[in-house]
mmCIF file of C-alpha atoms in Angstrom:
data_model
loop_
_atom_site.group_PDB
_atom_site.id
_atom_site.type_symbol
_atom_site.label_atom_id
_atom_site.label_comp_id
_atom_site.label_asym_id
_atom_site.label_seq_id
_atom_site.Cartn_x
_atom_site.Cartn_y
_atom_site.Cartn_z
ATOM 1 C CA MET A 1 77.794 28.725 -7.642
ATOM 2 C CA GLY A 2 79.057 28.797 -11.426
ATOM 3 C CA GLU A 3 80.894 25.803 -13.541
ATOM 4 C CA MET A 4 84.455 27.550 -12.756
ATOM 5 C CA LEU A 5 83.723 27.930 -9.190
ATOM 6 C CA LYS A 6 82.568 24.966 -8.501
ATOM 7 C CA ARG A 7 85.401 23.238 -10.735
ATOM 8 C CA SER A 8 87.706 25.588 -8.330
ATOM 9 C CA HIS A 9 85.745 23.902 -5.247
ATOM 10 C CA GLU A 10 86.388 20.720 -6.115
ATOM 11 C CA MET A 11 90.344 20.988 -6.706
ATOM 12 C CA ARG A 12 90.503 22.442 -3.241
ATOM 13 C CA GLU A 13 88.766 19.826 -2.022
ATOM 14 C CA ASP A 14 90.320 16.740 -3.580
ATOM 15 C CA LYS A 15 92.322 15.158 -1.036
ATOM 16 C CA SER A 16 94.002 12.501 -4.200
ATOM 17 C CA ARG A 17 96.424 15.601 -4.718
ATOM 18 C CA HIS A 18 96.934 19.254 -3.746
ATOM 19 C CA TYR A 19 96.245 21.962 -5.953
ATOM 20 C CA ASN A 20 97.935 25.136 -4.863
ATOM 21 C CA CYS A 21 96.042 28.334 -5.781
ATOM 22 C CA ALA A 22 97.471 29.224 -9.154
ATOM 23 C CA GLN A 23 95.980 25.899 -10.150
ATOM 24 C CA ALA A 24 92.964 26.077 -8.762
ATOM 25 C CA VAL A 25 91.751 29.546 -9.907
ATOM 26 C CA PHE A 26 93.530 29.066 -13.490
ATOM 27 C CA THR A 27 93.008 25.216 -14.483
ATOM 28 C CA PRO A 28 89.300 25.702 -14.710
ATOM 29 C CA PHE A 29 89.279 28.135 -16.756
ATOM 30 C CA ALA A 30 92.004 27.170 -19.238
ATOM 31 C CA GLU A 31 89.999 23.484 -19.069
ATOM 32 C CA LYS A 32 87.058 25.344 -20.855
ATOM 33 C CA LYS A 33 89.151 26.693 -23.070
ATOM 34 C CA GLY A 34 90.397 23.861 -24.594
ATOM 35 C CA LEU A 35 93.510 23.014 -22.478
ATOM 36 C CA ALA A 36 93.877 20.048 -20.738
ATOM 37 C CA ALA A 37 93.911 20.088 -17.329
ATOM 38 C CA ASP A 38 97.318 18.282 -16.653
ATOM 39 C CA GLN A 39 98.850 21.545 -19.634
ATOM 40 C CA ALA A 40 97.135 23.766 -17.926
ATOM 41 C CA ASN A 41 98.421 22.274 -13.684
ATOM 42 C CA ALA A 42 101.790 22.326 -15.256
ATOM 43 C CA ILE A 43 101.920 26.523 -16.552
ATOM 44 C CA ALA A 44 100.542 27.294 -13.327
ATOM 45 C CA GLU A 45 102.399 25.099 -10.565
ATOM 46 C CA HIS A 46 105.120 27.051 -9.508
ATOM 47 C CA PHE A 47 102.775 30.178 -9.421
ATOM 48 C CA GLY A 48 101.162 28.865 -6.032
ATOM 49 C CA SER A 49 102.815 29.815 -2.670
ATOM 50 C CA GLY A 50 103.430 33.162 -4.254
ATOM 51 C CA MET A 51 105.968 31.766 -6.613
ATOM 52 C CA ARG A 52 107.783 29.685 -4.453
ATOM 53 C CA THR A 53 109.445 32.519 -2.633
ATOM 54 C CA GLY A 54 106.573 34.284 -0.826
ATOM 55 C CA GLY A 55 105.951 36.305 -3.849
ATOM 56 C CA THR A 56 102.376 37.352 -5.338
ATOM 57 C CA CYS A 57 99.752 35.577 -4.499
ATOM 58 C CA GLY A 58 98.727 32.446 -6.177
ATOM 59 C CA ALA A 59 95.002 32.923 -6.401
ATOM 60 C CA ILE A 60 95.956 36.442 -8.401
ATOM 61 C CA THR A 61 99.316 35.013 -10.813
ATOM 62 C CA GLY A 62 96.476 32.294 -11.548
ATOM 63 C CA GLY A 63 93.264 35.100 -11.646
ATOM 64 C CA LEU A 64 95.548 37.411 -14.296
ATOM 65 C CA MET A 65 96.681 33.792 -16.544
ATOM 66 C CA ALA A 66 92.923 33.537 -16.971
ATOM 67 C CA LEU A 67 91.999 36.649 -17.825
ATOM 68 C CA GLY A 68 94.985 36.915 -20.748
ATOM 69 C CA LEU A 69 93.562 33.198 -21.622
ATOM 70 C CA CYS A 70 90.082 34.776 -22.244
ATOM 71 C CA GLY A 71 91.540 38.042 -23.895
ATOM 72 C CA VAL A 72 91.242 39.513 -20.912
ATOM 73 C CA GLY A 73 94.746 41.200 -21.550
ATOM 74 C CA GLU A 74 95.150 44.620 -21.381
ATOM 75 C CA PRO A 75 97.340 46.292 -18.886
ATOM 76 C CA ALA A 76 94.554 48.297 -17.610
ATOM 77 C CA ASP A 77 92.737 44.824 -17.224
ATOM 78 C CA ALA A 78 95.435 43.000 -14.697
ATOM 79 C CA VAL A 79 95.397 46.766 -12.635
ATOM 80 C CA GLU A 80 91.128 46.039 -12.560
ATOM 81 C CA PHE A 81 92.309 42.403 -11.128
ATOM 82 C CA ILE A 82 94.767 43.307 -9.003
ATOM 83 C CA ARG A 83 92.942 46.336 -7.226
ATOM 84 C CA ARG A 84 90.428 44.326 -6.944
ATOM 85 C CA MET A 85 92.427 41.758 -5.111
ATOM 86 C CA ALA A 86 93.916 44.314 -3.048
ATOM 87 C CA GLY A 87 91.426 45.879 -2.052
ATOM 88 C CA SER A 88 89.448 43.389 0.082
ATOM 89 C CA HIS A 89 93.063 42.856 2.033
ATOM 90 C CA GLU A 90 94.649 45.896 2.714
ATOM 91 C CA GLY A 91 96.079 46.218 -0.166
ATOM 92 C CA ARG A 92 98.706 43.109 0.891
ATOM 93 C CA THR A 93 98.696 41.038 -2.552
ATOM 94 C CA LEU A 94 101.964 39.278 -1.753
ATOM 95 C CA CYS A 95 101.338 35.419 -0.509
ATOM 96 C CA ARG A 96 104.223 36.150 2.487
ATOM 97 C CA ASP A 97 102.175 39.334 3.184
ATOM 98 C CA LEU A 98 98.304 37.748 3.093
ATOM 99 C CA LEU A 99 98.884 34.763 5.451
ATOM 100 C CA ALA A 100 100.901 36.809 8.103
ATOM 101 C CA ALA A 101 98.108 38.975 8.299
ATOM 102 C CA GLU A 102 96.018 37.090 8.576
ATOM 103 C CA VAL A 103 96.779 33.623 9.463
ATOM 104 C CA GLY A 104 97.688 32.346 13.261
ATOM 105 C CA SER A 105 98.423 29.064 12.820
ATOM 106 C CA PRO A 106 99.484 26.692 10.449
ATOM 107 C CA GLN A 107 95.881 24.632 10.369
ATOM 108 C CA GLU A 108 94.608 28.365 9.095
ATOM 109 C CA LYS A 109 96.537 28.271 6.298
ATOM 110 C CA LYS A 110 94.280 26.411 3.308
ATOM 111 C CA PRO A 111 91.130 27.988 4.924
ATOM 112 C CA HIS A 112 92.648 31.090 4.161
ATOM 113 C CA CYS A 113 94.124 30.260 0.903
ATOM 114 C CA ASP A 114 91.344 29.148 -0.386
ATOM 115 C CA GLY A 115 89.076 31.651 0.531
ATOM 116 C CA MET A 116 91.577 33.704 -2.067
ATOM 117 C CA VAL A 117 91.241 31.231 -4.719
ATOM 118 C CA TYR A 118 87.252 31.600 -4.608
ATOM 119 C CA GLU A 119 87.324 35.454 -4.461
ATOM 120 C CA ALA A 120 90.147 35.438 -7.542
ATOM 121 C CA VAL A 121 87.548 33.404 -9.884
ATOM 122 C CA GLU A 122 84.333 35.141 -9.169
ATOM 123 C CA ALA A 123 86.536 38.476 -9.932
ATOM 124 C CA VAL A 124 87.502 36.481 -12.964
ATOM 125 C CA GLU A 125 83.982 35.784 -13.726
ATOM 126 C CA GLU A 126 82.411 39.154 -12.767
ATOM 127 C CA MET A 127 85.562 40.502 -14.965
ATOM 128 C CA LEU A 128 84.574 37.998 -18.266
ATOM 129 C CA ALA A 129 80.205 38.550 -17.700
ATOM 130 C CA ALA A 130 81.537 42.773 -17.490
ATOM 131 C CA ARG A 131 82.824 42.813 -21.151
ATOM 132 C CA GLY A 132 80.366 40.071 -22.047
ATOM 133 C CA ILE A 133 82.796 36.878 -22.728
ATOM 134 C CA LYS A 134 81.277 33.959 -22.447
ATOM 135 C CA ILE A 135 83.557 30.903 -21.618
#
């Protein structure tokens, strides 16, 4: 397990605080780039739960923020990342649609969201590696 993925696991498993999906994707990369965890968490605060409205999944927005922070900022890069995430979920990228299709009860939400976080972190790591970017 890579360093960023390990850190996202730690965040999602932390019982003392809830880290939303965007925070758990973005913060490990932000910390590595020199941002303090509290700064990174504040930046990503309103992107969880689909920007608090069921919109674009927080794991996806967190991944896009991480890519941009790491220098992968061309429009085609965002399209590639979103396509990759959507491709694993029958084209769905909205939090409300992902949850409606893949979660049958409130108890199933956390495992699903954890999976989205880990998938997004892995995708960011792979895209960075493919471009020869080390963080």
